[in-house]
Tab-separated table of N, CA, C and O in Angstrom:
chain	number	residue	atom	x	y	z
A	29	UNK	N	-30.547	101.976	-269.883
A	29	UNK	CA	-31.163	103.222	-270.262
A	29	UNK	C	-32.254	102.924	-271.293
A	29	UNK	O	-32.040	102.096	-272.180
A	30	UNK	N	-33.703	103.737	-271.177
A	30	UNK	CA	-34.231	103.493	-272.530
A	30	UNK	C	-33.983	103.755	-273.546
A	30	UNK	O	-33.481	104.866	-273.713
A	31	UNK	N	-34.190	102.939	-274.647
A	31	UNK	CA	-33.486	103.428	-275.859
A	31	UNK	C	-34.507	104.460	-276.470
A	31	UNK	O	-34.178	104.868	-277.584
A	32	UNK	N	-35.631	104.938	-275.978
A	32	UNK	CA	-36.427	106.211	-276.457
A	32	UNK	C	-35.178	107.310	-275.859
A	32	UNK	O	-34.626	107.882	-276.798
A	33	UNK	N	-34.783	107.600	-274.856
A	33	UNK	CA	-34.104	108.322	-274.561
A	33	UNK	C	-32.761	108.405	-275.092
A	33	UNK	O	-32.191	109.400	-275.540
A	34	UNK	N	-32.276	107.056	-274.963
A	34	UNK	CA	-30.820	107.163	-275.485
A	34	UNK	C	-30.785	107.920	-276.964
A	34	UNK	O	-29.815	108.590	-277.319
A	35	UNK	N	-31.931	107.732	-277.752
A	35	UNK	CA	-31.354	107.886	-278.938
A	35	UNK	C	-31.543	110.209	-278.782
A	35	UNK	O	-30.944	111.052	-279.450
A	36	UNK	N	-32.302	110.359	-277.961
A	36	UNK	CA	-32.416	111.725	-277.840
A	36	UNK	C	-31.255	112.437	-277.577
A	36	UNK	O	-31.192	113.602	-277.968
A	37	UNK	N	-30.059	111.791	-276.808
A	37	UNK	CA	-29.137	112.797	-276.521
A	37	UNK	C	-28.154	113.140	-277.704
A	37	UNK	O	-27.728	112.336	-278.534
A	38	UNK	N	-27.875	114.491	-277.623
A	38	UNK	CA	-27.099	114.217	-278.667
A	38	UNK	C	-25.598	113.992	-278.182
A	38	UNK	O	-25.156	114.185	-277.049
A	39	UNK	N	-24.682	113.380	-279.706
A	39	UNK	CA	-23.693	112.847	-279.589
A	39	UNK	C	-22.733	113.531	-278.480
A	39	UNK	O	-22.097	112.785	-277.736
A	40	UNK	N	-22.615	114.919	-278.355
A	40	UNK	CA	-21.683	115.226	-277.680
A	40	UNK	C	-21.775	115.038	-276.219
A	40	UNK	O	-20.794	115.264	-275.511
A	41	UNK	N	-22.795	114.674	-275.775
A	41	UNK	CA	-23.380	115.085	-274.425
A	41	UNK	C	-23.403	112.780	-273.971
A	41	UNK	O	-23.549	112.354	-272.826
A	42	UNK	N	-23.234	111.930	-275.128
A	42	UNK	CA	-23.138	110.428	-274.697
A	42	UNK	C	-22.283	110.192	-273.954
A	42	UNK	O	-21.438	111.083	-273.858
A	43	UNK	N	-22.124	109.209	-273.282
A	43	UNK	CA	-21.524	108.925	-271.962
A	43	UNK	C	-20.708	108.055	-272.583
A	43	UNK	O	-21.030	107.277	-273.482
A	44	UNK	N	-19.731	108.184	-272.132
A	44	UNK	CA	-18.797	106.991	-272.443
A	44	UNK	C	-18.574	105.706	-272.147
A	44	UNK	O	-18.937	105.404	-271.010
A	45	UNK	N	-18.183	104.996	-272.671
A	45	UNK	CA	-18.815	102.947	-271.909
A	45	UNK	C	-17.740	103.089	-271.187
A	45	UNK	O	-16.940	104.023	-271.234
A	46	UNK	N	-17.710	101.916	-270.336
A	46	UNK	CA	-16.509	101.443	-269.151
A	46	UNK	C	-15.508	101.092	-270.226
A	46	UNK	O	-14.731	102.023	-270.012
A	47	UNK	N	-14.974	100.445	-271.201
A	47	UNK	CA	-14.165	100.435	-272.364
A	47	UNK	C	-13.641	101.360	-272.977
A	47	UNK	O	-12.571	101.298	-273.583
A	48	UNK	N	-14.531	102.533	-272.845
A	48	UNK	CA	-13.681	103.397	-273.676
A	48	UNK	C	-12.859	104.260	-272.668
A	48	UNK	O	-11.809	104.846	-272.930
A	49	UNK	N	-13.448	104.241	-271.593
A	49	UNK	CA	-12.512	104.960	-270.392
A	49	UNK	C	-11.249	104.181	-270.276
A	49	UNK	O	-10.203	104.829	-270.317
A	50	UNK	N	-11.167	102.496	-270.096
A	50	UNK	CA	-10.146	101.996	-269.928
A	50	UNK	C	-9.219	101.908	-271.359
A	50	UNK	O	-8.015	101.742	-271.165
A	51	UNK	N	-9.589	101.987	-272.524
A	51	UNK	CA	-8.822	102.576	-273.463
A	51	UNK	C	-8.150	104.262	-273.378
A	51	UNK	O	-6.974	104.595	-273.524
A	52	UNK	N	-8.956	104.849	-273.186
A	52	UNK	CA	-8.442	106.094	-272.682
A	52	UNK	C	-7.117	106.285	-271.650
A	52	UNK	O	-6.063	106.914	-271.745
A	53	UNK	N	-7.781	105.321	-270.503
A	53	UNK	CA	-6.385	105.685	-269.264
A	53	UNK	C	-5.389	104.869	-270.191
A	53	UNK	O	-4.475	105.561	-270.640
A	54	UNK	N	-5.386	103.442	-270.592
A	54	UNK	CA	-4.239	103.388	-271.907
A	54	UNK	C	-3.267	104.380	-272.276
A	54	UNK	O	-2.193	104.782	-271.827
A	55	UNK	N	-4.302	104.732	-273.620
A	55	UNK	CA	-3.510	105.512	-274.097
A	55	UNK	C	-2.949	106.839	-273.509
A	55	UNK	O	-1.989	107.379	-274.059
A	56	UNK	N	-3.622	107.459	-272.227
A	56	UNK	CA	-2.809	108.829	-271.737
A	56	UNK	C	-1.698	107.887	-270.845
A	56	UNK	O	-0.900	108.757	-270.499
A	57	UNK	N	-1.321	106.926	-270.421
A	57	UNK	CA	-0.815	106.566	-269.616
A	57	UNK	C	0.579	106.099	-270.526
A	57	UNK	O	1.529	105.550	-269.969
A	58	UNK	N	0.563	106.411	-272.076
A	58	UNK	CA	2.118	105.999	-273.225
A	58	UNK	C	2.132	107.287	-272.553
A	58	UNK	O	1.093	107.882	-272.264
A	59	UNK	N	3.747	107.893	-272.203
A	59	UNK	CA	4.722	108.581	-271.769
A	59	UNK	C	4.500	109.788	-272.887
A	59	UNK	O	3.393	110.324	-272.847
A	60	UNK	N	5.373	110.235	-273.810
A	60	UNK	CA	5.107	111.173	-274.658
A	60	UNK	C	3.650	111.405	-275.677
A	60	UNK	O	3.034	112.458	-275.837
A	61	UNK	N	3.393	110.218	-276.207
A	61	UNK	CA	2.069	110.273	-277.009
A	61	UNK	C	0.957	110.861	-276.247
A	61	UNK	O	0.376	111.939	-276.373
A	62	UNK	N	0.736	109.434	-275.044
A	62	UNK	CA	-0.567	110.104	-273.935
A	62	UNK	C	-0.302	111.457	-273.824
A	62	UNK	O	-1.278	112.031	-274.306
A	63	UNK	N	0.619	112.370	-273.388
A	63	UNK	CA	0.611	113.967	-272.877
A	63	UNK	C	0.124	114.360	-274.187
A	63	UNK	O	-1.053	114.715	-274.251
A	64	UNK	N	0.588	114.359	-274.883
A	64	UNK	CA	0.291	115.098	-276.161
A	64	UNK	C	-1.622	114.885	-276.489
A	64	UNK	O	-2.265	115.809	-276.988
A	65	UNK	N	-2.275	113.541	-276.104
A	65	UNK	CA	-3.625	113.070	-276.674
A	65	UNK	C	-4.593	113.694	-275.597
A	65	UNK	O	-5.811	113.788	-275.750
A	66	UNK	N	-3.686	114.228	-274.162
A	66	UNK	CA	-4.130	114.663	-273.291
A	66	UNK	C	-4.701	116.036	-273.833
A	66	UNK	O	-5.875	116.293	-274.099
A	67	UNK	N	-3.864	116.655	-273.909
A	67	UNK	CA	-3.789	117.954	-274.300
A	67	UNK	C	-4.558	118.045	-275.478
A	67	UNK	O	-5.366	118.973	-275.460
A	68	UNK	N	-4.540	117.303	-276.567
A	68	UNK	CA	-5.585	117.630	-277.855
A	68	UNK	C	-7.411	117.289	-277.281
A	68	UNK	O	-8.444	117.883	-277.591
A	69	UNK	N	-7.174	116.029	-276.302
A	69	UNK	CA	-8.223	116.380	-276.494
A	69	UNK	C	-9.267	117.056	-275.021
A	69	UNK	O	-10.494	117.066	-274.925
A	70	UNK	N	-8.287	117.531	-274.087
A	70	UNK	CA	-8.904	118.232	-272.980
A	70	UNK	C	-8.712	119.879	-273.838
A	70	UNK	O	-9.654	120.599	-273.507
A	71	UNK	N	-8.038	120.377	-274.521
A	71	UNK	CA	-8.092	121.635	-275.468
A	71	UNK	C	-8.977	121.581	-276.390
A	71	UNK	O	-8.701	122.249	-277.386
A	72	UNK	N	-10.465	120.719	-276.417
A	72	UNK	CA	-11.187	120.651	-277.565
A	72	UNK	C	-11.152	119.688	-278.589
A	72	UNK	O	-12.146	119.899	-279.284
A	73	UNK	N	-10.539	118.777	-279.019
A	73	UNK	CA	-9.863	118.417	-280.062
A	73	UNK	C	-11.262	117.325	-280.256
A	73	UNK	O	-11.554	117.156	-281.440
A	74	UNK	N	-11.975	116.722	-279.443
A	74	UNK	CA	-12.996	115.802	-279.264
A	74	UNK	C	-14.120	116.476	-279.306
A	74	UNK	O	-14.186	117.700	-279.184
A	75	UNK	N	-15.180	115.637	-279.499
A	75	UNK	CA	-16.649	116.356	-279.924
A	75	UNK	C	-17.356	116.336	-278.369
A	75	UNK	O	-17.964	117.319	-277.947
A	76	UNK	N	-17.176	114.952	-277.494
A	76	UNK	CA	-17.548	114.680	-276.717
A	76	UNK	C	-17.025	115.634	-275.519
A	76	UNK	O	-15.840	115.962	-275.469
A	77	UNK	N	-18.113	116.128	-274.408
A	77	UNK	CA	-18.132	116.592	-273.416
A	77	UNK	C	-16.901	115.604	-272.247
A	77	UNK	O	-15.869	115.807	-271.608
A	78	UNK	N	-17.752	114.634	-272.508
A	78	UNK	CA	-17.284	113.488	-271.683
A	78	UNK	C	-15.555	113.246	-271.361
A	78	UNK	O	-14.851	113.095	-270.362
A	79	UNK	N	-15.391	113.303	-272.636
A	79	UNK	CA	-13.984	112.825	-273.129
A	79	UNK	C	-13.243	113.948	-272.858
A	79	UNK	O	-12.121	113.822	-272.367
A	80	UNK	N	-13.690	114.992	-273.097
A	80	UNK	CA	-12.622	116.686	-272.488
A	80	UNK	C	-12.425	116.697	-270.868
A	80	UNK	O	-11.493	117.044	-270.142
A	81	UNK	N	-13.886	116.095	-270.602
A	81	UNK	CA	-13.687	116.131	-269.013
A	81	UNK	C	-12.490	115.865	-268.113
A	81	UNK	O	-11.726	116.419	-267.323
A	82	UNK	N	-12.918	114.058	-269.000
A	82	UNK	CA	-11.912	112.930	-268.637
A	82	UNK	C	-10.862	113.359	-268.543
A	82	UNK	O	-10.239	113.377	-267.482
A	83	UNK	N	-10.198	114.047	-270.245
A	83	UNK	CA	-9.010	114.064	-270.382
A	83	UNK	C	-8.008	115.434	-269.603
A	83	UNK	O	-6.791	115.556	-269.459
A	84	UNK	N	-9.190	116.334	-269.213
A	84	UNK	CA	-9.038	117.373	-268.235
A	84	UNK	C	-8.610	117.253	-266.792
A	84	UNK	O	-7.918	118.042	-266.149
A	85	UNK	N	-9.273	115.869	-266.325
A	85	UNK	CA	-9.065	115.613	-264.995
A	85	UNK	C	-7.910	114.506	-265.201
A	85	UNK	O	-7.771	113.947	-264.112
A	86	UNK	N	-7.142	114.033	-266.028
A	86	UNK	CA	-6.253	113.437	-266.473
A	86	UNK	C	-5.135	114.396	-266.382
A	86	UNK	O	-4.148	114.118	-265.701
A	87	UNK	N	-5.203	115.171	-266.832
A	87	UNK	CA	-4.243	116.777	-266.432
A	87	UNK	C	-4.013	116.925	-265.706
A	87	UNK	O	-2.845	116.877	-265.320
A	88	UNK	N	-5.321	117.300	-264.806
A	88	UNK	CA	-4.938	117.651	-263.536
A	88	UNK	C	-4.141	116.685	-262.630
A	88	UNK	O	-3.405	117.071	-261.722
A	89	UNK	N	-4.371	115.307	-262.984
A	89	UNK	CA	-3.464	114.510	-262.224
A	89	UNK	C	-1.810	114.360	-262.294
A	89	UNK	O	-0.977	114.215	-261.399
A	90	UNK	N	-1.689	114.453	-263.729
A	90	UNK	CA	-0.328	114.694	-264.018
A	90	UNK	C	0.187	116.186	-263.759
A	90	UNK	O	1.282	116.643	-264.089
A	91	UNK	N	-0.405	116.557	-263.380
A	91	UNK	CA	-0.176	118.414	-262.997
A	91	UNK	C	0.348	118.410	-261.665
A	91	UNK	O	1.446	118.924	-261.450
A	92	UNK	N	-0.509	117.739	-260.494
A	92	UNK	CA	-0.204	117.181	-259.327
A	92	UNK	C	0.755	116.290	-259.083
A	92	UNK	O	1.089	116.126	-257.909
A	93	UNK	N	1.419	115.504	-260.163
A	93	UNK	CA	2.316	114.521	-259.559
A	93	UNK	C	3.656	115.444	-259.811
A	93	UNK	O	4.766	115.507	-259.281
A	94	UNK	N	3.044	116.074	-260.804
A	94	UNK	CA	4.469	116.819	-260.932
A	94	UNK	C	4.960	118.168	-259.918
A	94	UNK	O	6.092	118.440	-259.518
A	95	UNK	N	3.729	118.842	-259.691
A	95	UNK	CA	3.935	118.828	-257.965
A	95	UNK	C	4.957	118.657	-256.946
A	95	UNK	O	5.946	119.266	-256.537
A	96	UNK	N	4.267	117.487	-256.679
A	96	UNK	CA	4.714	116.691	-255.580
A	96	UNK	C	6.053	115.878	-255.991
A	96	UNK	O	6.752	115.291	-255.164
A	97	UNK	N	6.276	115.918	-257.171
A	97	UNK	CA	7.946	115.255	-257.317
A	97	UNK	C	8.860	116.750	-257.461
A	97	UNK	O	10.089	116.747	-257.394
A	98	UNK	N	8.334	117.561	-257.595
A	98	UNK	CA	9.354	118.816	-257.495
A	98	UNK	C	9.516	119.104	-255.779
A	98	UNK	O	10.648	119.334	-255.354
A	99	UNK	N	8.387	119.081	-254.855
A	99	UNK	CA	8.446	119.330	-253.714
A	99	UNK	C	9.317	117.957	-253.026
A	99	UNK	O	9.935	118.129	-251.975
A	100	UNK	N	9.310	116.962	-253.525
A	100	UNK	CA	10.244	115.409	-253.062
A	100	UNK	C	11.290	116.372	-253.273
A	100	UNK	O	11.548	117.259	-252.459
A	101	UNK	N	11.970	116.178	-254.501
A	101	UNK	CA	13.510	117.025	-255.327
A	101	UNK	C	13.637	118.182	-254.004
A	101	UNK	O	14.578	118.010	-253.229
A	102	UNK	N	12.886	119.109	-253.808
A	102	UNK	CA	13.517	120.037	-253.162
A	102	UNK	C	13.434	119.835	-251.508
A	102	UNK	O	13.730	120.763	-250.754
A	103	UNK	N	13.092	118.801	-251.120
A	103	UNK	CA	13.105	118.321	-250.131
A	103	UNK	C	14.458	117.469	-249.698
A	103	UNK	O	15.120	117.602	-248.669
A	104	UNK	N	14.686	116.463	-250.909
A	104	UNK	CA	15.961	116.027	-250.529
A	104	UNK	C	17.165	116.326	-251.021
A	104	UNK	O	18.200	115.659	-251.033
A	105	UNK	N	16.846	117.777	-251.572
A	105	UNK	CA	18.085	118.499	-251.991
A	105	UNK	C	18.309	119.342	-250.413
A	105	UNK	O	19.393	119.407	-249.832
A	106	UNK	N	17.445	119.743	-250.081
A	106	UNK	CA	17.556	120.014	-248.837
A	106	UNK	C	18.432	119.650	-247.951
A	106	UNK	O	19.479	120.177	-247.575
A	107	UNK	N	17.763	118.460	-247.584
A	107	UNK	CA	18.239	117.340	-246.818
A	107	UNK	C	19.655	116.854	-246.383
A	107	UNK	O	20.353	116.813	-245.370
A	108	UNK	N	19.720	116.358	-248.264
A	108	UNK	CA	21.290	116.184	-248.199
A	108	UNK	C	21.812	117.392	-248.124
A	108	UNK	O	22.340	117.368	-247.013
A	109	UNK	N	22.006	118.403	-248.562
A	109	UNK	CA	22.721	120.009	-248.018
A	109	UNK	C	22.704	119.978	-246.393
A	109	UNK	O	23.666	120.222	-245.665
A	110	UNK	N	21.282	119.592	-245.959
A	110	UNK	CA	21.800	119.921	-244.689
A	110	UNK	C	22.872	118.630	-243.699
A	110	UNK	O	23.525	118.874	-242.684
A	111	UNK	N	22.764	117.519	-244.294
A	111	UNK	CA	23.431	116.289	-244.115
A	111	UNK	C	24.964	116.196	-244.083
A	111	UNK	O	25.719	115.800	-243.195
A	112	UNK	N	25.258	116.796	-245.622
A	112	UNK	CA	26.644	117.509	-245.609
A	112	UNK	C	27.175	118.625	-245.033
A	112	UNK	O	28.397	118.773	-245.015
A	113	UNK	N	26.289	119.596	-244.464
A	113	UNK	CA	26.746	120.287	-243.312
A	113	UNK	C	27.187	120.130	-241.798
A	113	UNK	O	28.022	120.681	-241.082
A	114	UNK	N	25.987	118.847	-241.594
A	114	UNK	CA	26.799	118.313	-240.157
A	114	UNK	C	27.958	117.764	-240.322
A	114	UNK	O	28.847	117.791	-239.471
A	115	UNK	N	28.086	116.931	-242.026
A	115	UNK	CA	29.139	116.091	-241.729
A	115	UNK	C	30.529	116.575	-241.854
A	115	UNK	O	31.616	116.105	-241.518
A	116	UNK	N	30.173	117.612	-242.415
A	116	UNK	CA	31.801	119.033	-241.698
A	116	UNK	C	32.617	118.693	-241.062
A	116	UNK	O	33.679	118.071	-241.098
A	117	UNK	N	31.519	119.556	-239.970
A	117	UNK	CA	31.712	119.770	-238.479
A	117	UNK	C	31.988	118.608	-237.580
A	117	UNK	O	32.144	118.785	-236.372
C-alpha cells in the first residue's frame, strides 16, 4: 500500500495484518475466555471496524455449531427412542 495513503486512513477503519487475525482466532478459540473476548469485542469493546467484524463473524460461527450439535442431540435422542422401541417388540 502507499504509505501517502496508508497514513490517511484513520485508525478505526486499518486493516488488520495476517498476525493479528491469527492471534485473534487464538485467543477466541480458549473455551471460556475466547466467548467472553468474543462478545466484548463484536459488542463494541474495540475501536477497530475490522476487529468487530471479525469477532462478529466469529459468533456467528459458534452460533452455528451450536446449532447443529443441538440438531445431532435431538437426532440421536430420537434415534435411540426409536431403537428401543423396536427392541420391545
Amino acid at each position: 500500500m502507499n504509505p501517502e495513503v496508508k497514513n490517511t486512513i484513520p485508525a478505526e477503519y486499518k486493516p488488520l495484518s495476517p498476525w493479528a487475525y491469527f492471534g485473534y482466532n487464538l485467543l477466541f478459540s480458549i473455551p471460556v475466555v475466547g466467548f467472553i473476548c468474543i462478545l466484548v469485542f463484536a459488542l463494541g469493546g474495540g475501536s477497530n471496524i475490522n476487529l468487530k467484524n471479525y469477532a462478529r463473524s466469529f459468533f456467528c460461527v459458534y452460533a452455528l455449531a451450536l446449532i447443529l450439535v443441538i440438531m445431532l442431540v435431538i437426532l440421536v435422542v430420537a434415534l435411540g427412542a426409536t431403537s428401543a422401541i423396536m427392541y420391545e417388540f
